XYZ file of C-alpha atoms in Angstrom:
677
model
C 0.003 -0.088 0.012
C 2.857 2.439 0.919
C 4.542 1.671 -2.601
C 1.190 2.233 -4.474
C 0.805 5.541 -2.429
C 4.351 6.612 -3.242
C 3.529 5.378 -7.064
C 0.538 7.717 -7.137
C 2.176 10.518 -5.601
C 5.217 10.550 -8.182
C 2.521 9.940 -10.891
C 0.528 13.202 -9.891
C 3.830 15.193 -9.532
C 4.569 15.009 -12.994
C 3.236 18.263 -14.406
C 2.949 16.933 -17.888
C 0.394 14.916 -19.294
C 0.873 10.982 -18.663
C -0.891 7.964 -19.474
C -0.681 4.207 -19.948
C -2.352 2.599 -22.686
C -2.935 -1.184 -23.326
C -3.609 -3.024 -26.550
C -6.710 -5.007 -26.469
C -7.996 -7.472 -29.242
C -11.039 -6.807 -31.000
C -13.073 -7.362 -34.508
C -10.809 -5.282 -36.566
C -7.243 -7.193 -36.553
C -4.059 -7.102 -34.560
C -4.160 -3.228 -34.026
C -7.861 -3.678 -33.099
C -7.344 -0.610 -30.327
C -5.839 0.710 -26.913
C -7.547 1.490 -23.668
C -6.280 3.796 -21.377
C -5.453 2.181 -18.085
C -3.539 5.053 -16.362
C -3.692 8.642 -16.580
C -2.507 11.533 -14.308
C -4.443 14.972 -13.941
C -2.081 16.714 -16.310
C -3.319 14.699 -19.046
C -6.767 16.187 -18.838
C -5.125 19.934 -18.645
C -2.771 19.334 -21.663
C -5.207 17.589 -24.031
C -8.704 19.035 -22.959
C -9.899 15.383 -22.786
C -11.408 14.327 -19.320
C -12.325 11.267 -17.663
C -9.682 9.063 -19.951
C -9.544 5.957 -17.899
C -11.569 3.119 -19.538
C -11.741 4.919 -22.876
C -10.193 3.717 -26.171
C -8.670 5.385 -29.081
C -11.511 5.085 -31.310
C -13.686 6.746 -28.191
C -11.806 9.782 -28.208
C -10.732 9.863 -32.008
C -13.742 8.259 -33.856
C -12.977 9.920 -37.238
C -9.380 9.349 -37.632
C -8.183 6.712 -35.271
C -5.921 4.942 -37.495
C -2.888 7.526 -37.232
C -2.959 6.978 -33.570
C -3.113 3.260 -33.721
C -0.279 2.908 -36.455
C 1.747 5.097 -34.230
C 1.583 3.027 -30.981
C 1.344 -0.194 -32.811
C 5.098 0.698 -34.111
C 6.356 1.515 -30.689
C 4.778 -1.550 -29.297
C 6.139 -3.864 -32.136
C 9.562 -2.338 -32.254
C 10.401 -1.047 -28.669
C 11.772 2.035 -30.217
C 10.585 5.401 -28.613
C 8.850 8.005 -30.705
C 8.382 11.845 -30.157
C 6.316 14.329 -32.379
C 4.391 17.582 -32.180
C 0.722 17.647 -32.528
C -1.806 20.483 -32.526
C -4.699 19.732 -30.137
C -7.576 21.778 -31.317
C -9.783 21.461 -28.070
C -7.542 23.368 -26.052
C -5.582 25.124 -28.935
C -2.282 24.093 -27.673
C 0.851 22.448 -29.427
C 1.831 19.568 -27.683
C 4.910 17.348 -27.906
C 4.050 13.743 -27.413
C 6.524 11.058 -26.357
C 5.705 7.404 -26.156
C 7.842 4.480 -25.288
C 6.894 0.589 -24.726
C 6.208 -0.704 -21.164
C 8.632 -3.526 -20.417
C 8.249 -6.312 -20.481
C 6.941 -6.330 -24.036
C 4.320 -9.214 -22.745
C 2.209 -6.563 -20.854
C 1.317 -5.085 -24.375
C 1.274 -1.253 -22.862
C 2.739 1.768 -24.090
C 3.414 4.865 -21.944
C 2.826 8.454 -23.370
C 3.740 11.916 -21.976
C 2.379 15.117 -23.231
C 4.399 18.232 -22.779
C 2.802 21.766 -23.654
C 5.346 23.614 -26.014
C 2.672 26.443 -27.104
C 4.690 29.047 -25.890
C 7.784 27.909 -27.389
C 5.926 27.496 -30.897
C 4.581 30.978 -30.608
C 7.989 32.575 -29.904
C 9.275 30.643 -32.823
C 6.534 31.632 -35.098
C 6.913 35.548 -34.154
C 10.636 35.305 -34.724
C 9.792 33.669 -38.147
C 7.238 36.422 -38.841
C 9.823 39.121 -37.703
C 12.628 37.835 -39.886
C 10.261 37.411 -43.014
C 9.096 40.809 -42.290
C 12.644 42.312 -41.966
C 13.640 40.515 -44.964
C 10.730 41.946 -46.916
C 11.529 45.357 -45.559
C 15.055 45.118 -46.511
C 13.985 44.052 -49.872
C 11.435 47.006 -50.198
C 14.028 49.487 -49.155
C 16.601 48.102 -51.729
C 14.008 48.201 -54.307
C 13.309 51.672 -53.444
C 17.064 52.605 -53.226
C 17.558 50.953 -56.541
C 14.482 52.959 -58.013
C 15.652 56.132 -56.872
C 12.694 56.841 -54.564
C 14.372 56.733 -51.370
C 16.690 59.542 -50.903
C 18.480 58.484 -47.862
C 17.674 57.553 -44.196
C 18.204 58.955 -40.859
C 18.306 58.125 -37.021
C 17.801 60.515 -34.471
C 18.498 59.776 -31.405
C 16.200 62.094 -29.407
C 17.991 62.220 -25.690
C 21.081 63.003 -26.898
C 20.033 65.021 -30.047
C 22.336 63.057 -32.237
C 21.292 63.091 -35.869
C 22.804 60.374 -37.883
C 22.415 59.927 -41.589
C 23.499 57.539 -44.301
C 25.670 58.150 -47.257
C 23.006 58.675 -49.642
C 21.335 61.315 -47.610
C 24.578 63.131 -47.128
C 25.392 63.049 -50.796
C 21.761 64.486 -51.513
C 22.234 67.469 -49.392
C 25.959 68.234 -50.112
C 26.960 66.955 -46.722
C 30.186 64.961 -45.881
C 29.197 61.515 -45.239
C 31.596 60.828 -42.810
C 30.049 63.804 -40.552
C 26.794 62.300 -41.410
C 28.036 59.068 -39.985
C 29.274 60.805 -36.619
C 26.304 62.776 -36.250
C 24.648 66.193 -37.346
C 22.882 68.609 -35.480
C 19.152 68.913 -36.359
C 19.829 72.667 -37.115
C 22.335 71.558 -40.199
C 19.508 69.602 -41.529
C 16.611 72.192 -40.855
C 19.079 74.869 -42.731
C 18.412 72.830 -46.037
C 14.435 73.290 -45.714
C 12.654 76.026 -47.945
C 11.846 78.891 -45.833
C 8.232 78.793 -46.723
C 8.287 75.484 -45.263
C 10.172 75.402 -41.921
C 7.308 76.529 -39.783
C 5.151 73.720 -41.050
C 7.860 70.935 -40.737
C 8.861 72.074 -37.254
C 5.057 71.809 -36.177
C 4.643 68.440 -37.791
C 7.819 67.032 -36.013
C 6.761 68.590 -32.444
C 3.515 66.871 -32.894
C 4.919 63.480 -33.545
C 7.141 63.814 -31.021
C 4.530 64.568 -28.484
C 2.202 61.727 -29.552
C 4.595 58.866 -30.718
C 3.964 56.621 -33.590
C 3.910 57.043 -37.366
C 5.176 60.322 -38.888
C 4.686 61.656 -42.446
C 5.295 65.123 -43.746
C 6.108 66.795 -47.391
C 8.152 69.816 -47.569
C 10.966 71.273 -50.076
C 14.625 71.038 -49.380
C 17.667 72.382 -51.136
C 19.903 69.491 -52.531
C 23.342 69.741 -53.621
C 22.738 71.314 -56.818
C 21.352 74.625 -55.083
C 17.808 73.662 -56.450
C 14.693 72.973 -54.134
C 12.948 69.578 -54.452
C 9.746 68.267 -53.178
C 10.188 65.206 -50.617
C 8.349 63.148 -48.295
C 9.805 62.343 -44.696
C 8.522 59.064 -43.418
C 9.315 57.673 -39.665
C 8.290 56.527 -36.507
C 8.735 57.931 -33.163
C 9.454 55.415 -29.935
C 8.575 56.696 -26.687
C 9.317 55.616 -23.410
C 7.181 54.250 -20.623
C 6.563 57.807 -19.232
C 6.019 59.080 -22.958
C 9.416 60.776 -23.262
C 10.701 60.414 -27.023
C 13.630 58.093 -27.119
C 14.357 57.588 -31.129
C 12.848 58.844 -34.443
C 14.192 56.952 -37.108
C 13.031 57.460 -40.906
C 13.511 57.739 -44.779
C 13.468 60.491 -47.168
C 11.264 59.718 -50.538
C 11.606 61.814 -53.513
C 8.203 62.897 -54.626
C 8.940 65.573 -57.134
C 7.913 63.500 -60.058
C 4.644 62.802 -57.952
C 4.138 66.324 -57.307
C 4.633 67.402 -60.786
C 2.063 65.162 -61.818
C -0.391 66.002 -59.148
C 0.073 69.776 -60.256
C -0.599 68.878 -63.827
C -3.633 66.810 -62.715
C -4.636 69.768 -60.520
C -4.363 72.051 -63.618
C -6.442 69.669 -65.797
C -8.901 69.315 -63.263
C -9.271 73.047 -62.772
C -9.305 73.674 -66.812
C -11.716 71.043 -66.977
C -13.884 72.538 -64.380
C -13.608 75.661 -65.965
C -14.827 74.107 -69.344
C -17.566 72.546 -67.444
C -18.785 75.719 -66.005
C -18.347 77.397 -69.542
C -20.433 74.536 -71.075
C -23.033 74.626 -68.257
C -23.472 78.525 -68.883
C -23.718 77.822 -72.759
C -26.163 75.149 -72.355
C -28.188 77.313 -69.839
C -27.867 80.137 -72.283
C -29.180 78.033 -75.065
C -31.888 76.389 -73.143
C -33.200 79.900 -72.535
C -32.767 80.760 -75.862
C -34.623 77.581 -76.752
C -37.198 78.472 -74.415
C -37.897 81.795 -75.610
C -38.244 80.547 -79.225
C -40.481 78.070 -78.030
C -42.695 80.710 -76.264
C -42.640 82.747 -79.368
C -43.693 79.425 -81.485
C -46.330 78.774 -78.834
C -47.489 82.269 -79.045
C -47.358 82.312 -82.600
C -49.558 79.268 -83.038
C -51.820 80.597 -80.567
C -52.314 83.754 -82.506
C -52.640 81.736 -85.498
C -55.410 79.553 -83.824
C -57.307 82.827 -82.247
C -57.007 84.364 -85.948
C -58.190 81.375 -87.658
C -60.818 81.087 -85.014
C -61.910 84.867 -85.190
C -61.832 84.750 -88.906
C -64.274 81.879 -88.835
C -66.516 83.299 -86.470
C -66.706 86.356 -88.245
C -67.442 85.001 -91.639
C -70.217 82.758 -90.470
C -71.789 85.424 -88.019
C -71.626 88.358 -90.419
C -73.138 85.937 -92.758
C -75.940 85.198 -90.249
C -76.180 88.819 -89.303
C -76.443 89.909 -92.529
C -79.484 87.713 -93.215
C -81.458 88.659 -89.947
C -80.552 92.233 -90.802
C -81.672 92.019 -94.258
C -84.821 90.239 -93.166
C -85.814 92.862 -90.808
C -85.072 95.722 -93.294
C -87.449 93.950 -95.857
C -90.139 93.559 -93.001
C -90.088 97.269 -92.112
C -90.235 98.121 -95.834
C -93.290 95.909 -96.628
C -94.948 97.167 -93.523
C -94.574 100.673 -94.817
C -95.674 99.275 -98.118
C -98.553 97.561 -96.594
C -97.640 94.235 -97.722
C -98.216 92.130 -94.921
C -98.533 88.953 -96.443
C -94.786 88.502 -97.455
C -94.034 89.117 -93.763
C -94.018 85.577 -92.729
C -91.226 84.665 -95.103
C -88.576 87.342 -94.055
C -89.716 85.983 -90.234
C -88.999 82.407 -91.168
C -85.650 83.556 -92.626
C -84.481 85.515 -89.474
C -85.606 82.675 -87.431
C -83.554 80.368 -89.365
C -80.435 82.620 -89.131
C -80.964 82.716 -85.234
C -81.319 78.950 -85.201
C -77.918 78.495 -87.155
C -76.140 81.207 -85.011
C -77.490 79.510 -81.938
C -75.697 76.240 -83.341
C -72.748 77.930 -83.833
C -72.585 79.187 -80.652
C -73.275 75.887 -78.947
C -70.501 74.158 -81.070
C -67.824 76.829 -80.235
C -69.115 76.166 -76.452
C -68.707 72.478 -76.870
C -65.279 73.207 -78.214
C -64.348 75.257 -75.049
C -66.060 72.876 -72.887
C -68.324 75.786 -71.694
C -71.540 74.552 -73.004
C -74.666 74.141 -70.719
C -74.962 70.389 -70.331
C -78.112 68.421 -68.807
C -76.513 65.121 -68.155
C -78.515 62.145 -67.164
C -77.674 58.282 -66.638
C -77.943 56.896 -70.216
C -77.357 53.370 -71.858
C -75.620 54.150 -75.357
C -77.076 50.941 -76.955
C -80.568 52.383 -76.640
C -79.340 55.751 -78.027
C -77.808 54.332 -81.156
C -80.475 51.947 -81.680
C -83.115 55.049 -81.593
C -80.914 57.241 -84.217
C -80.158 54.269 -86.614
C -82.928 55.028 -88.969
C -81.985 58.803 -88.877
C -78.511 58.102 -89.455
C -79.278 55.763 -92.360
C -81.313 58.326 -94.089
C -78.622 61.089 -93.340
C -75.921 59.257 -94.980
C -77.588 57.942 -98.020
C -78.218 54.657 -99.987
C -74.655 54.240 -101.193
C -73.551 53.623 -97.624
C -74.006 50.610 -95.610
C -74.676 51.190 -92.032
C -74.022 48.603 -89.661
C -74.405 48.689 -85.501
C -72.183 46.519 -83.162
C -73.721 47.004 -79.769
C -71.927 45.331 -76.572
C -73.958 42.955 -74.281
C -74.301 43.896 -70.868
C -73.005 47.565 -71.532
C -72.287 49.570 -68.801
C -74.356 53.363 -68.335
C -72.889 56.320 -68.540
C -73.835 59.854 -67.148
C -74.241 62.221 -70.017
C -76.380 64.985 -71.837
C -78.438 62.598 -74.470
C -79.333 65.491 -76.859
C -75.633 66.544 -77.052
C -74.423 62.944 -77.676
C -76.933 62.424 -80.103
C -75.722 65.564 -82.120
C -72.037 64.305 -81.563
C -72.989 60.932 -82.982
C -74.914 62.629 -86.179
C -71.960 64.686 -86.534
C -69.347 61.974 -86.645
C -71.768 59.930 -89.051
C -71.908 62.864 -91.637
C -68.314 63.342 -91.398
C -68.026 59.696 -92.359
C -70.383 60.044 -95.066
C -68.357 62.612 -96.313
C -65.008 60.704 -96.342
C -66.776 57.967 -98.567
C -68.114 60.066 -101.640
C -68.374 56.472 -103.704
C -70.109 54.698 -101.254
C -68.609 52.382 -98.286
C -69.528 50.888 -94.875
C -70.176 52.737 -91.619
C -69.999 51.180 -88.032
C -71.214 52.231 -84.833
C -69.830 50.363 -82.336
C -70.299 50.448 -78.408
C -68.316 48.771 -75.937
C -66.986 48.522 -72.210
C -63.225 49.738 -71.442
C -61.120 49.390 -68.626
C -58.162 51.332 -68.991
C -54.959 51.040 -66.865
C -52.571 53.392 -65.882
C -50.384 53.292 -69.023
C -53.500 53.189 -71.380
C -55.300 55.934 -69.711
C -52.162 58.115 -69.638
C -52.194 57.912 -73.678
C -55.668 58.964 -73.659
C -55.382 61.847 -71.224
C -57.845 60.217 -68.711
C -57.588 58.884 -65.124
C -57.444 55.178 -64.879
C -60.624 53.164 -64.457
C -64.163 52.215 -66.538
C -65.152 53.927 -69.606
C -68.070 53.441 -72.110
C -66.906 53.876 -75.614
C -69.065 54.986 -78.630
C -66.864 54.649 -82.105
C -67.687 55.601 -85.866
C -65.611 53.935 -88.313
C -65.743 54.349 -92.099
C -64.010 52.807 -95.043
C -63.085 56.083 -96.552
C -60.197 58.133 -97.479
C -58.589 58.107 -94.208
C -56.494 60.973 -92.869
C -52.711 61.831 -92.906
C -50.823 61.885 -89.386
C -50.542 65.981 -89.720
C -54.336 66.159 -90.471
C -55.042 63.770 -87.422
C -52.974 65.873 -85.306
C -55.033 69.053 -86.223
C -58.415 67.520 -86.787
C -59.872 68.727 -83.323
C -58.811 72.402 -83.881
C -61.509 74.797 -84.302
C -62.573 75.709 -88.143
C -59.602 73.331 -89.518
C -61.197 71.449 -92.228
C -60.228 69.563 -95.269
C -63.272 70.055 -97.197
C -63.932 72.657 -100.047
C -64.715 76.298 -99.229
C -68.302 76.415 -98.160
C -68.882 72.617 -97.574
C -67.857 72.720 -93.838
C -67.354 75.123 -90.791
C -64.523 73.028 -89.428
C -66.322 73.067 -85.990
C -67.773 69.675 -85.830
C -64.799 67.511 -84.472
C -63.732 70.230 -81.959
C -67.418 70.296 -80.862
C -67.110 66.398 -80.282
C -63.663 66.528 -78.633
C -64.933 69.631 -76.248
C -68.179 67.722 -75.447
C -66.424 64.460 -74.568
C -63.892 66.249 -72.412
C -66.404 68.423 -70.551
C -68.352 65.140 -70.012
C -65.372 63.642 -68.245
C -64.191 61.556 -71.191
C -62.280 62.323 -74.294
C -62.062 61.541 -78.044
C -59.776 60.003 -80.068
C -58.838 59.505 -83.684
C -57.480 56.513 -85.309
C -56.911 56.843 -89.122
C -54.707 55.719 -91.949
C -54.656 57.000 -95.516
C -56.377 55.049 -97.953
C -58.036 52.602 -95.279
C -60.483 54.660 -93.382
C -61.101 56.216 -90.098
C -62.398 55.442 -86.672
C -63.310 58.185 -83.952
C -64.105 56.950 -80.553
C -65.693 59.022 -77.746
C -64.826 57.578 -74.181
C -67.237 58.203 -71.632
C -66.991 57.443 -67.743
C -68.993 54.786 -66.418
C -72.134 55.638 -64.187
C -72.689 53.195 -61.273
C -76.683 53.539 -61.654
C -79.368 52.543 -64.007
C -80.275 54.528 -66.961
C -83.701 56.622 -67.040
C -86.209 55.504 -69.523
C -85.795 57.917 -72.629
C -88.316 60.689 -72.457
C -90.939 61.105 -75.528
C -89.273 63.719 -77.596
C -92.191 64.010 -79.806
C -93.118 67.786 -80.064
C -96.910 68.455 -79.147
C -99.073 70.030 -81.997
C -100.461 72.676 -79.354
C -98.525 74.978 -77.169
C -99.328 74.072 -73.702
C -101.122 76.854 -71.741
C -101.281 77.483 -67.905
C -103.796 75.238 -66.061
C -104.750 77.573 -63.305
C -103.402 80.412 -61.795
C -99.654 79.493 -61.382
C -97.083 82.273 -60.432
C -94.026 82.515 -61.997
C -90.908 84.648 -60.756
C -88.530 85.734 -63.794
C -85.164 86.985 -63.056
C -82.810 88.325 -65.759
C -80.665 91.521 -66.072
C -80.948 91.755 -69.922
C -84.353 93.659 -70.319
C -85.145 92.426 -73.655
C -84.723 88.653 -72.746
C -86.614 89.193 -69.777
C -89.344 90.872 -71.711
C -89.646 88.255 -74.069
C -89.665 85.349 -71.555
C -92.529 87.361 -69.230
C -94.695 88.101 -72.607
C -94.527 84.411 -73.698
C -95.452 83.421 -70.264
C -98.371 86.099 -69.823
C -99.419 85.164 -73.360
C -100.009 81.349 -71.973
C -102.001 82.543 -68.997
C -99.268 82.632 -66.197
C -98.878 85.273 -63.532
C -95.583 86.724 -63.940
C -93.383 88.445 -61.410
C -89.893 89.837 -62.519
C -86.779 91.104 -61.355
C -83.536 92.145 -62.644
C -80.674 90.838 -59.996
C -80.832 88.613 -57.190
C -81.401 91.068 -54.101
C -84.785 92.112 -56.012
C -85.690 88.603 -56.526
C -84.977 87.860 -52.639
C -87.205 90.988 -51.940
C -90.030 89.548 -53.965
C -89.831 86.162 -52.348
C -89.910 87.484 -48.819
C -92.835 89.421 -49.557
C -94.803 86.316 -49.008
C -96.388 85.918 -52.289
C -97.187 82.392 -53.352
C -94.862 81.268 -56.261
C -94.896 78.158 -58.161
C -91.785 78.468 -60.388
C -88.417 80.286 -60.340
C -86.981 80.942 -63.838
C -83.669 82.847 -63.494
C -80.428 83.512 -65.477
C -77.148 82.003 -63.987
C -75.013 85.216 -64.430
C -76.642 88.028 -62.686
C -75.139 91.305 -61.288
C -74.942 92.396 -57.785
C -72.929 89.670 -56.127
C -75.589 86.992 -56.236
C -75.659 84.478 -59.033
C -78.432 82.581 -60.599
C -77.478 79.197 -58.299
C -77.013 81.121 -55.269
C -80.257 83.095 -55.386
C -81.957 79.385 -55.914
C -80.197 77.921 -52.786
C -81.069 81.081 -50.787
C -84.572 80.666 -51.577
C -85.020 76.894 -51.479
C -83.612 77.068 -47.865
C -87.237 78.300 -46.685
C -88.983 76.667 -49.922
C -87.261 73.326 -50.594
C -90.016 72.232 -52.916
C -89.743 75.408 -54.993
C -88.958 74.216 -58.737
C -86.126 76.199 -60.336
C -85.441 76.440 -64.242
C -82.238 77.931 -64.954
C -81.842 80.024 -68.532
C -78.340 80.642 -69.369
C -76.712 81.751 -72.540
C -73.258 79.421 -71.803
C -72.632 77.035 -69.198
C -71.219 78.543 -65.675
C -70.221 75.008 -65.014
C -68.697 75.487 -61.660
C -72.170 77.576 -60.681
C -74.368 74.541 -61.844
C -71.984 71.772 -60.413
C -71.182 70.391 -63.849
C -74.929 69.424 -64.528
C -75.124 67.584 -61.009
C -78.373 69.612 -60.051
C -80.340 69.219 -57.291
C -83.987 67.636 -57.493
C -86.429 70.063 -58.760
C -83.443 72.055 -60.775
C -83.225 72.063 -64.315
C -81.485 73.977 -67.223
C -82.129 75.468 -70.468
C -79.914 77.102 -72.902
C -80.532 80.513 -74.580
C -81.568 81.148 -77.212
C -84.829 79.001 -77.413
C -88.144 78.904 -79.168
C -91.194 80.085 -77.390
C -92.993 76.814 -77.677
C -89.874 74.812 -76.189
C -89.817 77.266 -73.259
C -93.586 76.950 -72.948
C -93.416 72.972 -72.810
C -90.356 73.136 -70.292
C -92.169 75.298 -68.063
C -95.581 73.083 -68.109
C -93.458 70.131 -67.508
C -91.691 71.481 -64.287
C -95.171 72.654 -62.992
C -96.939 69.397 -63.288
C -94.128 67.284 -62.127
């Protein structure tokens, strides 16, 4: 027991790792495995493997046991000890492994000693790295010297203020090489520095001495030829533990060529920047010139369009006024002559001219998107079907009319009368494009435009209903297509067209929230489409548009208030209504009308112009009256569409609109319809 205790004490006294392994038979041949039968505590410290007793090599190295089995097998068979170094990853240590056979050989045991040599390996590696770095530095310096990049080297012993330089340094500055090896004063070296650079050099060196570490500074020095050249000093200040500078070694680099290249680059950059500024200035000037020229072109085009517009208006209206004026003069003449039987012919002629003038005004207002609209929910299929006979008669027997009406067509919100006019206008244009006959197709459809498609048509993305008229006629050139919607532009001979038809269609479509587009190819025909927004609601039943044979009269004692600032128009309206048996009150502005309404008189209908003087327009007047009389019916009569005032046709219940000029019969029927609803 005492010997066993002594053995265990000696065993544990070994600081290195130590173990004894014993060969065991197994199913894999003579080198089957080795089991650990003894191990001291140092084994775990050095190898990172704990509780090794009873474990085999295959237990601790399951992935690569053959290397260790072969090594230990050789020791056991030959009796020769081995020694090698191994990196143990688990503990990140370098271990020297020594193995020898335990005698007698019949025990089949091997003793293994593990010694930590990590510190030695690290020192060796550091020494090799240092030597390699030193060799690289020497090679680098040699290459730099050979290339002429390094002028020379210096070493400054700061405490003794001894400044030594190599032979190359001394030759470069015209100094005695022997003196350079013995030692110079710093003032002798500073003396060669350019006067303008001395202050910055002293400041840079002072900062390096205070902080320690790397140092680099560029300045000019006078060389042996008496000329100043640029160089760069590179060095490092080593400090003592208390921060006192000890040494300051370094090298001088010739950067004259580099500085020359940099100066040339700076000059080129400055020249390029100046050129760029000049180009930008010229581009800005040219852009301003182009913008001015473009503005002049737009103004010229605008004036050309205005001239064309006013010229066309003057021509048409002068003709109409000449007819009206001539008819009235002849009426006066015939009255003076007592030839009353001939008056009807002149009255009819004057009324016809008035109708044509009103139509021309409506087309102009449609073009400018200011005509008065009375929109209602409508289905285009019903409208097209109702007009098919009229279109067929209008285009003549040489043209085949075909309709392609989409099933499940959406409803739209539109002025039905104006859309009928637009459709008839497109059909007549198609007829004129087919002088030798052809085929005319009216087509409806549902369209859903995405962002790209709607942007191409100048619309908001969403759902639309289309009404398209196509022909097999002459077609249009691209430049004609581009101008086709312009007012008074026409390709027809003089006297055969006003040039307002397509501009009216385009303006009407835009005022209705949609647009019109032309698709045409010369010699192959044209298709013009009107796109109108979808209306989420049911269409109203079409009103009976047939004209009654007798003008309706008042059925009782209805009272109507007529408000208009134009005396002649007001007089005509009042006399028409009084002739029909209505009791009529009149006012010339909104405030006068409000006084009449506040007098307490019973009033059944308000007929008012939209544009009134005195700060209260017709819509404001109607709203103020209906605040206390919500059931009062209102008929707006206007010469053109104040659309913002009329809420773009979206009028309240009981409000309606009628456009000047109008026939007395149409006015009477509209008043009667409002009073009986």
